[in-house]
Structure formats: structure tokens, C-alpha cells
């Protein structure tokens, strides 16, 4: 180890020098950078080499000046970017997502975090981001099919560097900045905004050809708004509103009252402590009906407590510590451009981002990792942007991809998956608990947006609200998710903030359920019946089908409400039926032409829905769509699950004859 530390000293001293205008490299600078990368690959569990390089301040004195002056050289840019990305790697990922338990490991962990905070402060200059932004823009201008592997690595490494710098946690005590002042994080965001890198990130988010970089760009977007709240960004305007002025005045008055109360408590008593005095405590009865008499000093009388002699409640040291996120109001100019950046993401790329990233995450669902690209980033983005859209100007078209049955189903499956992983993977239970907290917040925002959706009177909003509401209150998995969250709460892994969010979500769910029951007359719980033996006589089936009385339209609509949740679940999930059970839309051996069998196929779909064979009806409808694509009588080839549900509803309510379908 001592030999490698001496090599680090020799290598860093021979990289070059900065004259204040340009960084001059030595002939062996590139080999020196490669040697540092080689040393970091042999890093141990204590991260001694990484801490030593940070103590030498190589990043501030050599690497960043070299980046600003010599990044146009391709050979230097490749090696330099690899080294900077390696040095700025998140500390939590170095420890595989687990906080060290021993004292030495915790001390090394905090030291690495302090080093990264100095790196972040050094990157709060526009010249470094100008060099990175110019290189990123040149590569993105090229056609994606003509890029080489080295150019794709340049894009990925620049995005990883932006993510690493933004991921460094803020230290409010060390910065010693007051509210609405520009912190180090705000300075980095301002530099990214001025150099145009945020516009490049916005382009990647909205481009369908750059899908391999959507995960990195989404992480960057989440880290940009990490310290912001959607409500504060939505209220940011060029002129202060009357409500904002009143809120600031009330905060100032409350702070002055707190300061005066502290000063009064600190006033020393002129009398000797032996003569503490006798005071009467108003509005507090003693054993008799008279007011309580206190024979103590004034300070003790003001903070009179009755539990001083009680034994304190023992708390387990295994309980997870409350570590809330840092939320603060940034500088006014920073909030303004972040608000505009949030609006541009919603208008240009939000739906595409949710669609593409969720597709990638579902494809790699089995490849879970302790860090890196986890699906909690997408859950956080859904929660934040839907809340901003709800508070700012609720527009259904901007969040149509997330406010849908498939996305709602995906969030529920994530919650169930995290609960299962907390039980099975006990070594990383707190990691899964943090992700579960993010998923619960996303689920709560889905309920709040659903509650806001019912205020709109257009037909599309009404249909979407009815469909989502049927899923929430009729599908068994959706209805019992709140119960599972409350039952599986474990104070050793989850925080009080998580429990508070779960209780608020449960309160909102039950209020919506109460309102729904008042409007519809209650929720009908379906009970499974035992299967009866089938008869082989088709005539008996046709006779029974013809003898069933026809229901009126109101009864049919009530029946549809009870079955719409299960139908929408079948539409959202992949239907797995044996090939021999798949219904065929037409009879090839019949003398009737195929074009004339369209009506018979519609009657068969109608009969399957009335008989409760939802999966067979969906398969038959999708097969008929491929046979008769004209007129869209069975829907178009690009129909969404919501459109298919509306079509099945029309077929179900239609006055058509029923036939026996085997």
C-alpha cells in the first residue's frame, strides 16, 4: 500500500501545471492518468487510494483545469473522463448500497462524502461544463446509426459524470447559507442551465432514438429537482403574489416570537437560587380544586413537567434513523428556470419517458441491483411531475401515460415486490424500505390525481375516471394494498415518515371509497362459486341461453361496473391460454363468405362477455381485428387498453342475441 501511495504522489506531481490561463500538460500526462485508473482498480474495501487522491486535491488543481483547457484532444478526453467518473462515483454504491456498521467503515464513509462535496463545489464553474457540453452536443448531432462505440461511450460517461456530481448530498451546516440563497447545488444547476446541458438532457428524454440513455437522463432529472417541492416550483412567478407575501410575513412573525421566548428564558433571576420563590400555575389544578402552587425557580416553573421522575421508554438501537430529504427554497432565479424546465419536460418528453423507461425496467425486471438504475427513480419522477401538473394546471394529455391502468398496475406490483423483498432479502431490508416509501408516495399521488380528475366534465376524463375507479375499488389486489402496507410495517426497517405517508394514503383511499359507495349504492364483492359439471348437450345450452330473461339497461350497467375491474386487469396483463382454447373469428369450412361472418363474430364476443369468459372474449376481439381491420368495428391495431375497454362495454350493453360458445 505504501508503494502505491508513493506512486500516487509521483504521478500527481508530474501531470502538469496551471498558469491561471491554461493548463500545460507534461509529455507523460496521459500515461499518468492511466496509472491512476490502474491504481483505483486495485482499491480495497477501505478505499484508501480514493481518499488519498481526494486529500491531495488532484481534482481541483489538475483534473478540472485540464478538462477546461485540453478536452478538445480526443486521447486526453477519453482517459480524463474515465478517471473523473471513477473519482466521483457515489459513495453508497461503493458500499453496495449498505451503510457500514463498524466505526472505521462509517468514518471512511463520511470522509469520502466530504471529498465528494469538495468535488461538487469545484465543479460549480461554467468553463468545465462548457467543455463537456460542446463535446456532448457534437456527438448528439451525429446520426445515431453512424456513431462508433467510442462516441457512444463518450455520451454515457458525460451523463454519468453529471449524475455523479448532482448525486452528492448537500451539507447545510457546512455551507452555512440562509433560506433562498444560492447553495452549491444551485450553483451547479445554474452552470448546467447557462451552458445548455439541460437542453441536451431534454432532447435525450424526448428522442425515441436515444432510448439507451433514457435511464441516465431520468436519474439526472430526478436529482435536479431533488431539493425542490412541486408546490414551490408551481408557485414561482416573476411577481410575488399576495399569498406569498402573507406567508413570508407570518414566518417572520413566528421566528421573532420564538426568538423573544428564548431570550425571556435566558434572563437570569436576580434572587439567589436558594430563594426560588413561590408561584401559582393558572389553569392547572392540584389535588384539591385550587390552582397548583409551584415552589421552584421561574425557569423551572415555566417548563413545568410531570414526567421527570419517570423511567424513559427503552428504544432499540436497531431502529432505523429518521433521515428525511433536504427540502429548501432555492434562489429565485434558480426556481424560475427549474419551473420552466419542468413545464418543458411535461409538454415535450414526459409521456415518452414513462413509456420507454417502464418498458426497459419490465424487460430487465429480474436483474435487481443494490444501486445504479433502479425503478425508484421512475416512481419518484411519476410522483413529482404528476403533482406539479396537478398543482400548476391540470392537463390530462400531459400525464396520460402515467394516469392509466397499466401504469397504475405497475405501481401496485412494485409495492408488492418491495414488500416481498423486505421479507426475503433481510440484509438489504432498509434499501427495499426506502424504495417502498417512494412507491407509496407515487401511489398516493395517483389517488390525488384521480380525485382531481373527477372535477372535469368532458367525456374522456369521465370514462378514464370511471375505469380507474373500478380498478381501485373492485380488483382484489388494488383494494387490499393499503391493508398489506399497514400490516407489514416494521419500525426496524421503515421510518416514521413512511408510516405517516401510509396512514395519509389510507385515509385518502377510504374517503374516496366512502364517496364512491354513496354514489353507486355500495361495492359488490364477487364470491367464487363451485364449478358445476358441464353437459354435452348443446341443445340444452341453447335452450337455457334463450330462456334467460333479458336485463334492462340500468341493470346491465350495474353488472358492467362489477366486472369492469377484472376486464381491465385482463386487458393490462398478458393473457396465457392454451392454443387449442383460442377462439377463431371465422369458420373457414362454412359456405358463408368470411366478410359476411363479421356479425356472427360480434355476437360470439357478446355471448362470451355475458357468460363471464373475459379472456376468451378479448382474444376473439383481437383476432377479429386482424381479420377485419377496416371500419375499426373491432378497434384499430394500435388501440390502447382504455379504448378496448370502452369497445367491450359497448358490445356488452348491445341488444344482441346470445349463442352458446364452447
Short mmCIF file of C-alpha atoms in Angstrom, two decimals, residues 14-15 25-31:
data_model
loop_
_atom_site.label_atom_id
_atom_site.label_comp_id
_atom_site.label_asym_id
_atom_site.label_seq_id
_atom_site.Cartn_x
_atom_site.Cartn_y
_atom_site.Cartn_z
CA UNK A 14 4.18 15.09 -12.93
CA UNK A 15 0.77 15.72 -14.55
CA UNK A 25 0.42 19.08 -19.64
CA UNK A 26 3.66 17.17 -19.35
CA UNK A 27 4.68 14.60 -22.01
CA UNK A 28 3.71 11.70 -19.74
CA UNK A 29 0.36 13.10 -18.59
CA UNK A 30 -1.78 10.54 -20.43
CA UNK A 31 0.26 7.66 -19.01
#
